[in-house]
Tab-separated table of C-alpha atoms in Angstrom:
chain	number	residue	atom	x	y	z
F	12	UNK	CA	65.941	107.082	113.340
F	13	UNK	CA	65.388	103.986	114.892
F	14	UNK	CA	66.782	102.744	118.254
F	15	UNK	CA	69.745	100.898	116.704
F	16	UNK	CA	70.692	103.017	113.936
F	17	UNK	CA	72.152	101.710	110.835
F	18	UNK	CA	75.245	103.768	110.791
F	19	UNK	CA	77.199	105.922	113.360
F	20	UNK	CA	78.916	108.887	111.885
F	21	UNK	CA	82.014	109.547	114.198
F	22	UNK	CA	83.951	113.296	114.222
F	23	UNK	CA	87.106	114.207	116.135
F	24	UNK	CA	87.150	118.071	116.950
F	25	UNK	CA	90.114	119.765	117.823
F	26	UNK	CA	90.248	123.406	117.001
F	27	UNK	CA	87.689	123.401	113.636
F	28	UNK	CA	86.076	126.803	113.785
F	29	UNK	CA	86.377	127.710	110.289
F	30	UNK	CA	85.415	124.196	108.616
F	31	UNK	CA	83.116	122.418	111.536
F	32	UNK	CA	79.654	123.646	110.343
F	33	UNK	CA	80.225	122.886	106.538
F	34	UNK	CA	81.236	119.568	107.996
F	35	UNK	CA	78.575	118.843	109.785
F	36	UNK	CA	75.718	120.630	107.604
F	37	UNK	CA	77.115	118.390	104.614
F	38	UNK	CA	75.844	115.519	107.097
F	39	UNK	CA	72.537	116.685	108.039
F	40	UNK	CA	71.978	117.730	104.159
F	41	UNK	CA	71.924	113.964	103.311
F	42	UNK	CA	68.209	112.042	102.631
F	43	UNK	CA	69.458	109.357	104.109
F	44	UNK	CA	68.509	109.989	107.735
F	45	UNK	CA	69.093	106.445	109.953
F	46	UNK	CA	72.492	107.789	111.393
F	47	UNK	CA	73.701	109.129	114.706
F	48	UNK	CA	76.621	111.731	114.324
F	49	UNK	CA	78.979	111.319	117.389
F	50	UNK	CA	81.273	114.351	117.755
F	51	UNK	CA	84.374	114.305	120.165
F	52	UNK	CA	85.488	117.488	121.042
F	53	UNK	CA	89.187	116.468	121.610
F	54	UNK	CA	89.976	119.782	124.223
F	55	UNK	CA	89.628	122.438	121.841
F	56	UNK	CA	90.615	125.751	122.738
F	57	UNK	CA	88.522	127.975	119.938
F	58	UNK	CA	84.248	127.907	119.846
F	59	UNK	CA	84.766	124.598	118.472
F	60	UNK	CA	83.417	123.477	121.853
F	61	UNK	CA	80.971	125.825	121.865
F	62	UNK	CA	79.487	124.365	118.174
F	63	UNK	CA	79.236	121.183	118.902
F	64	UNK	CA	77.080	121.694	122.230
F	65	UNK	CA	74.694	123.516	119.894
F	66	UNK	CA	74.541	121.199	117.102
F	67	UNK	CA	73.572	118.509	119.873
F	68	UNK	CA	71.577	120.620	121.411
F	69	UNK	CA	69.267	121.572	118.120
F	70	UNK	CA	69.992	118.216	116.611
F	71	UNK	CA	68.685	114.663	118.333
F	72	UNK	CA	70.182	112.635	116.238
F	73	UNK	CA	73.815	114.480	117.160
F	74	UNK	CA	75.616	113.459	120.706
F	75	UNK	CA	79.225	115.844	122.019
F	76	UNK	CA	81.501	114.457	124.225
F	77	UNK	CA	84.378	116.786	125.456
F	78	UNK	CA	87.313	114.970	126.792
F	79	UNK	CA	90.932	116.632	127.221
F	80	UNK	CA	93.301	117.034	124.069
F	81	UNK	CA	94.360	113.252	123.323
F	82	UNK	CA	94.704	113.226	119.702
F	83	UNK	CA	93.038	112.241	116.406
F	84	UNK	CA	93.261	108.473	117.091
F	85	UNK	CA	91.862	108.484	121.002
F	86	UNK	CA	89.139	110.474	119.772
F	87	UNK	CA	88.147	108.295	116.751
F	88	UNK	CA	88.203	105.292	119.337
F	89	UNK	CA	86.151	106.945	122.070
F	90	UNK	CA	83.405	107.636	119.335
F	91	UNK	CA	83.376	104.104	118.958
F	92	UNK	CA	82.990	102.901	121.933
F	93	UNK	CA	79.414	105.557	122.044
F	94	UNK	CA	78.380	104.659	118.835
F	95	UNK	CA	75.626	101.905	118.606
F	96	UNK	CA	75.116	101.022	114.516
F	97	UNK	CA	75.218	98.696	112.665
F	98	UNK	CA	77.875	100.350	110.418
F	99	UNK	CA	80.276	102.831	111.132
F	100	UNK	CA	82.100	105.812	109.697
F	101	UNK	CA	84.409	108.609	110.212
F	102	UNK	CA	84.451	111.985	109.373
F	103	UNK	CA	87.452	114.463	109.343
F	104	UNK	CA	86.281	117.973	110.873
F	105	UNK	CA	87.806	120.414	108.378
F	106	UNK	CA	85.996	117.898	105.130
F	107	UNK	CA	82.720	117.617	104.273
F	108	UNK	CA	80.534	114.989	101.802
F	109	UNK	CA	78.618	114.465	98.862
F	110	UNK	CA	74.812	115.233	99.351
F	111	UNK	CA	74.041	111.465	98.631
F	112	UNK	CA	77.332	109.894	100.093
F	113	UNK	CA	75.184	108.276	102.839
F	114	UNK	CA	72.322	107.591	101.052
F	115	UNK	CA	74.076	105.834	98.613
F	116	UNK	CA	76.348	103.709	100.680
F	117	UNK	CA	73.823	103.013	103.197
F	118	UNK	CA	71.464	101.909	100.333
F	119	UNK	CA	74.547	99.292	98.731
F	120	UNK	CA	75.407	97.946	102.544
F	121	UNK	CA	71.636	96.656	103.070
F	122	UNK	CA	70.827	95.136	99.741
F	123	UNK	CA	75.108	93.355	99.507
F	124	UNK	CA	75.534	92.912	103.458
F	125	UNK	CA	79.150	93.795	102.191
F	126	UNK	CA	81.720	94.238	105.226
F	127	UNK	CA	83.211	97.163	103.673
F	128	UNK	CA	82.024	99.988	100.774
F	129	UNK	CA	84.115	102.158	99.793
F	130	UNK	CA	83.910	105.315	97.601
F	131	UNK	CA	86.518	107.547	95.946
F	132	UNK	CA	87.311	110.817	97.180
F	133	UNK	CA	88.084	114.770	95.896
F	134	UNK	CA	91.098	116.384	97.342
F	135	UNK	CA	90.081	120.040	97.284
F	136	UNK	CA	92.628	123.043	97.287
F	137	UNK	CA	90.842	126.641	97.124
F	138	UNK	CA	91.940	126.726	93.330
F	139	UNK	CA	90.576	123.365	92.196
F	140	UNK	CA	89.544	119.719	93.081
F	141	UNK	CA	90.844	116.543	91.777
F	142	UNK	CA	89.260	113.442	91.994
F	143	UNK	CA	91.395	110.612	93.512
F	144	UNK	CA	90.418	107.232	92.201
F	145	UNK	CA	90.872	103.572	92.949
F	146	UNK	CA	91.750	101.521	90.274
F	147	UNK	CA	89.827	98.704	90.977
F	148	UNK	CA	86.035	98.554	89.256
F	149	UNK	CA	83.083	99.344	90.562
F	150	UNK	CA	81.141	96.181	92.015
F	151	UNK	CA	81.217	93.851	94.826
F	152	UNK	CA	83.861	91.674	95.786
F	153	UNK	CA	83.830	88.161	97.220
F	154	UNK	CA	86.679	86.865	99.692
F	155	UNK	CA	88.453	84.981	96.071
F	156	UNK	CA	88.275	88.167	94.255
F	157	UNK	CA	90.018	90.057	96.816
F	158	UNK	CA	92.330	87.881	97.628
F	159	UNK	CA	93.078	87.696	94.045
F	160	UNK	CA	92.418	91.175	92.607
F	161	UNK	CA	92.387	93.563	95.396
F	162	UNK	CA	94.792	92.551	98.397
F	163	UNK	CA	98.278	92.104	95.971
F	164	UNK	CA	97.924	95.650	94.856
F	165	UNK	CA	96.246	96.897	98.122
F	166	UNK	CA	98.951	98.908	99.477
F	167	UNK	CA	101.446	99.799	96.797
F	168	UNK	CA	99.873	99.366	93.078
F	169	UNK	CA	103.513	99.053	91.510
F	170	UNK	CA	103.861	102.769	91.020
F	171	UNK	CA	105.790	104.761	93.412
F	172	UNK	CA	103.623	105.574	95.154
F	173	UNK	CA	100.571	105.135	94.174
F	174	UNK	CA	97.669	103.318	96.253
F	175	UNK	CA	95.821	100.377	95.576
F	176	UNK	CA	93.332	101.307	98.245
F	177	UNK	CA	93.919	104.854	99.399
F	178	UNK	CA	93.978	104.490	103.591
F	179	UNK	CA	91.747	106.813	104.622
F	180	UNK	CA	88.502	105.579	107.075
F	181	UNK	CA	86.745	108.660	105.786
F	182	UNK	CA	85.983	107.660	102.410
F	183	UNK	CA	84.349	104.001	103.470
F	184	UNK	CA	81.946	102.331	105.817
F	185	UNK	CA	82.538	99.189	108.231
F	186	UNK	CA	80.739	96.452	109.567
F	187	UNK	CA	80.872	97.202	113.162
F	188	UNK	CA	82.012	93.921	114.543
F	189	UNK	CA	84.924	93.994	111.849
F	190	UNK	CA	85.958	97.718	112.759
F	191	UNK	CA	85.678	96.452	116.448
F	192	UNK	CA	88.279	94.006	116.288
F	193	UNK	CA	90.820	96.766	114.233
F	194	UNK	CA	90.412	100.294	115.804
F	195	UNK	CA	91.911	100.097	118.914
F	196	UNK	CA	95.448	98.588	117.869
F	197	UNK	CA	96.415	102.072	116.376
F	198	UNK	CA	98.477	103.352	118.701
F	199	UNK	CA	96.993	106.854	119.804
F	200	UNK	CA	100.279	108.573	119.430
F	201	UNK	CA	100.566	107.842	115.781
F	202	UNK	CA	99.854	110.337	114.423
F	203	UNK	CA	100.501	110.455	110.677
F	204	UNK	CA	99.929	106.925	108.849
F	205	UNK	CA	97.194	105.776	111.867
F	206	UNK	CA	94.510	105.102	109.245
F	207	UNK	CA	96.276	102.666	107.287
F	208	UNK	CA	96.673	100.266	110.012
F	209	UNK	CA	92.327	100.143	110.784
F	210	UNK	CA	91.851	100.339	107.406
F	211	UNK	CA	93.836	97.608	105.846
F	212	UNK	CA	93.818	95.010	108.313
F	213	UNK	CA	90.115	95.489	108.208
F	214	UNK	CA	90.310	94.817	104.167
F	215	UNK	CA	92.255	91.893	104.882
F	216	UNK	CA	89.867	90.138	107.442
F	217	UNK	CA	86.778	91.708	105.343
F	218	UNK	CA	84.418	88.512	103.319
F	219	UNK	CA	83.216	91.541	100.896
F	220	UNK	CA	83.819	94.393	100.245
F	221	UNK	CA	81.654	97.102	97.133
F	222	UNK	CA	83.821	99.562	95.507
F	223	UNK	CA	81.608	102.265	94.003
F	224	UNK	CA	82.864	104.377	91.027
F	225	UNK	CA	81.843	107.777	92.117
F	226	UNK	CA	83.895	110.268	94.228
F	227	UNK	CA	81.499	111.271	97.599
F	228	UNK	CA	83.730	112.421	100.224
F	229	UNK	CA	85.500	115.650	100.130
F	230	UNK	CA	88.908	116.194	101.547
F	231	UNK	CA	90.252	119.597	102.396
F	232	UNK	CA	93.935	119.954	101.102
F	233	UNK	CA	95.057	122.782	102.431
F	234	UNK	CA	98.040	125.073	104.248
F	235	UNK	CA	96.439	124.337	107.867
F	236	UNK	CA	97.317	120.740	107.312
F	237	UNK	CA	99.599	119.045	109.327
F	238	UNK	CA	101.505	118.407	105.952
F	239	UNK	CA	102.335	121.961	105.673
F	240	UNK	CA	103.853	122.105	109.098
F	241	UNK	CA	107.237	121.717	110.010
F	242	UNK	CA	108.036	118.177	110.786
F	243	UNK	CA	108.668	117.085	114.498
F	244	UNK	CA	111.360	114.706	115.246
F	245	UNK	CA	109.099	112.518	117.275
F	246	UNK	CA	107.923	111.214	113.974
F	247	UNK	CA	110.700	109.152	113.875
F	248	UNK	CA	109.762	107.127	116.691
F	249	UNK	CA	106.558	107.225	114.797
F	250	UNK	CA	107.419	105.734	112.041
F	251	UNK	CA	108.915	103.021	114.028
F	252	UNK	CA	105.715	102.345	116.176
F	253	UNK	CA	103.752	102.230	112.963
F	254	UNK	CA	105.886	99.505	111.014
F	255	UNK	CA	106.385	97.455	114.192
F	256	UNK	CA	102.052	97.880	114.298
F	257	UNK	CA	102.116	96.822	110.533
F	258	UNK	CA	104.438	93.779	110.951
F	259	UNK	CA	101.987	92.405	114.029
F	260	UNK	CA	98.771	92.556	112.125
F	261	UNK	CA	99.249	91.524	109.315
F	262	UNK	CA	99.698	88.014	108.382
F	263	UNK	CA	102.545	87.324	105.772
F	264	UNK	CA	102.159	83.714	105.489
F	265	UNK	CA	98.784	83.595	104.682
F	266	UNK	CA	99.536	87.140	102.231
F	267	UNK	CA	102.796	86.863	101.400
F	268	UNK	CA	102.389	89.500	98.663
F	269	UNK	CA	102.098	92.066	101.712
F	270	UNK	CA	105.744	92.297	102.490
F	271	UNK	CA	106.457	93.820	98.933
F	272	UNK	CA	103.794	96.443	99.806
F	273	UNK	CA	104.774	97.067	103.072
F	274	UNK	CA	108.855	97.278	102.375
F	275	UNK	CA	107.978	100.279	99.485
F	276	UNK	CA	105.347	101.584	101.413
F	277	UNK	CA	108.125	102.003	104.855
F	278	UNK	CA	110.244	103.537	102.343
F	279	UNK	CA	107.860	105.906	101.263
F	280	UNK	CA	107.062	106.694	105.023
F	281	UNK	CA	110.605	107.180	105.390
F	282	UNK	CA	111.382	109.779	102.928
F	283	UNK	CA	108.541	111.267	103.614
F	284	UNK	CA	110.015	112.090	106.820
F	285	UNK	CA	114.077	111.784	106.860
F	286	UNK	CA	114.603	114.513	104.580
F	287	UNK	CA	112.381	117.084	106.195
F	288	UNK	CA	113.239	116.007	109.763
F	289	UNK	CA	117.497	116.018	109.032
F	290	UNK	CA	117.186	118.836	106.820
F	291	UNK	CA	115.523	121.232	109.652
F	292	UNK	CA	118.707	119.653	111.703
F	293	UNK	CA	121.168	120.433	109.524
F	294	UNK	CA	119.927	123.918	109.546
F	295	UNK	CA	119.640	124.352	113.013
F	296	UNK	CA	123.289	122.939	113.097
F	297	UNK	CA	122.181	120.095	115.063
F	298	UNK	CA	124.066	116.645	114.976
F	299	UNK	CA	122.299	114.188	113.683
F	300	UNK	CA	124.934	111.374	112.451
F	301	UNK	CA	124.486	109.222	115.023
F	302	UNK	CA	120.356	109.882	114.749
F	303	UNK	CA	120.690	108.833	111.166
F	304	UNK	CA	122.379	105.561	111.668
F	305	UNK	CA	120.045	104.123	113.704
F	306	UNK	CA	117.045	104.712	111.451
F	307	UNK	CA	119.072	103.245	108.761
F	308	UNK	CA	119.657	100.099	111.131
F	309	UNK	CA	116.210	99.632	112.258
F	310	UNK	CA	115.513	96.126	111.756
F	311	UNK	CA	112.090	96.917	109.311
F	312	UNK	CA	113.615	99.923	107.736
F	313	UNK	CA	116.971	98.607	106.836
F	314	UNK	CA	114.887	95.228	105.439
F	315	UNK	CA	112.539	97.874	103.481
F	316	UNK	CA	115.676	99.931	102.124
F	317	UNK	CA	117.206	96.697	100.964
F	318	UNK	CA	114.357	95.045	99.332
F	319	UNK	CA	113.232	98.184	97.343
F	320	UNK	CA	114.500	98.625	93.660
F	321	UNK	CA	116.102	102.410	93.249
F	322	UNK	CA	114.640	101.694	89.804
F	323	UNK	CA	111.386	101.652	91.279
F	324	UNK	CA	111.509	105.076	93.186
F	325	UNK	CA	110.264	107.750	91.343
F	326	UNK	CA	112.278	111.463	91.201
F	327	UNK	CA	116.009	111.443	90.965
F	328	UNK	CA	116.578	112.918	94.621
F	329	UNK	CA	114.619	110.222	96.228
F	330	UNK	CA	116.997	107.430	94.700
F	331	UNK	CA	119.696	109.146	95.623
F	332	UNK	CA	117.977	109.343	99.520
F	333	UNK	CA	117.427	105.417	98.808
F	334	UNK	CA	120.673	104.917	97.875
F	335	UNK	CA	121.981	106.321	100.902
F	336	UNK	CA	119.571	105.336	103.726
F	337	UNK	CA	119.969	101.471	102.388
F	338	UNK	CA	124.028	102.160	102.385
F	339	UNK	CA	124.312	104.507	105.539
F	340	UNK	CA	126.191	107.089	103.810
F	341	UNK	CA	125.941	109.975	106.057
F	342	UNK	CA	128.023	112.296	104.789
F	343	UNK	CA	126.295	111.878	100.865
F	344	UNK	CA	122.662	112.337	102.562
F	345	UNK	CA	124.135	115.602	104.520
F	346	UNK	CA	125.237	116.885	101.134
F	347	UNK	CA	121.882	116.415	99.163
F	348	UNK	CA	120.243	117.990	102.003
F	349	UNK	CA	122.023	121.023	101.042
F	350	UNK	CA	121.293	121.054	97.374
């Protein structure tokens, strides 16, 4: 590895026993060896601590910082700040890659000098994996093909909801300089969502980015996700610190096309989210008219709800949600929750 290296592999740790040595032995299986693996041990409180000192201990190419638990976004931007290459990357600590992943995206980056390359990805249960593609083909693409193939399908490809551009960091690498000027306006206590707003607003700035046709990272889907979890209410606040986020960088006059995206992609968020989040209320037989309400009102959800076509939202309970977020019908949304 040479002084500089060519790309810097970051890894947030928080409480990974089970997954963190696949994770990292996936890494250190790859030819492609001009890479330092950063791992931040975000204040674990299993051996997770305990694995990373002895990777970076065996390993020189691995560095471990510990720092106290500040979540997945503080730890993603402290990696950054140690890393040193030329490209950079993240890794999730419970996934693991393709044994040519690096190799092959490494190998595209020097000979295109794209800003971006980005692969597809596997979402893998313990009964099967599926492979999760973009729909865009494989090749490099200039600043005019992005603006006009790529970026007005980016976020929402027409189908709700489907991707353009999937928003995970995992599954690409970045020009450092570009990632520099993106990372550190996620706010660290987003915590679902938070890649999207890196990821996209480094598309948008990106001259090039290479799309390659095979699948290379592996994500675990599984019942320890934060998916499977029980909802916390803070995620309503959430949701509002992401869209305000969303609405700062990104540019709608110069991509007007965005704010289509954006208003289906909110609503998405917010379903995602209401019906859990009011449903665990209702059953805890907490009020939550007044909570309701001013969701509805928020300025970029209330905007989002209107502009969205309840033709265009797929499953007959989530028009019905539509319907009655964008009208403020309390009482209808109380009674769905109950069916």
């Amino acid at each position: 590895m040479s002084s500089t290296p060519f790309l810097s592999i970051i890894i947030p740790v928080y409480n990974a026993k089970d997954y963190l040595a696949i994770c990292i032995d996936s890494i250190l299986a790859q030819s492609f060896t001009d890479y330092e693996l950063i791992l931040i041990d975000d204040g674990s409180t299993d051996i997770s601590s305990k694995l990373c000192d002895d990777y970076a201990t065996k390993y020189s190419q691995i560095q471990c910082l510990h720092q106290p638990n500040s979540g997945h976004t503080a730890a993603r931007q402290q990696g950054f700040r140690l890393s040193r290459g030329e490209y950079v990357t993240f890794v999730d600590s419970d996934d693991w890659i393709a044994p040519a992943m690096y190799t092959r995206m490494c190998h595209a980056a020097a000979n295109t000098h794209a800003d971006i390359l980005h692969c597809n990805y596997i979402a893998a249960t313990p009964d099967k994996e599926i492979i999760c593609s973009s729909p865009f083909p494989a090749g490099l693409y200039n600043k005019s093909r992005l603006e006009k193939e790529i970026y007005p399908y980016m976020i929402y490809f027409g189908t709700f909801f489907k991707y353009g551009i999937a928003p995970s960091l995992c599954n690409k690498i970045f020009r450092r300089n570009l990632l520099e000027k993106h990372i550190f306006h996620v706010p660290q206590d987003v915590i679902v969502g938070e890649d999207g707003l890196a990821s996209y607003s480094c598309m948008l700035e990106a001259d090039s980015i290479y799309f390659f046709d095979e699948a290379f990272y592996y994500y675990r889907s599984n019942s320890d996700s934060v998916s499977h979890h029980s909802i916390p209410y803070s995620r309503l606040h959430e949701n509002r610190k992401m869209f305000d986020t969303y609405k700062q960088i990104i540019d709608l006059s110069r991509y007007p096309y965005m704010e289509k995206q954006l208003d289906y992609y909110f609503v998405y968020q917010c379903l995602l989210t209401f019906v859990p989040i009011y449903k665990e209320m209702l059953v805890s037989k907490k009020e939550f008219k007044q909570s309701f309400r001013n969701e509805c009102n928020y300025p970029p959800i209330r905007k989002a709800f209107r502009a969205a076509k309840v033709s265009k939202i797929g499953g007959l309970h989530n028009k019905l949600y539509t319907f009655c977020i964008r009208h403020r019908l309390y009482g209808l949304f109380q009674l769905l929750l109950k069916h």
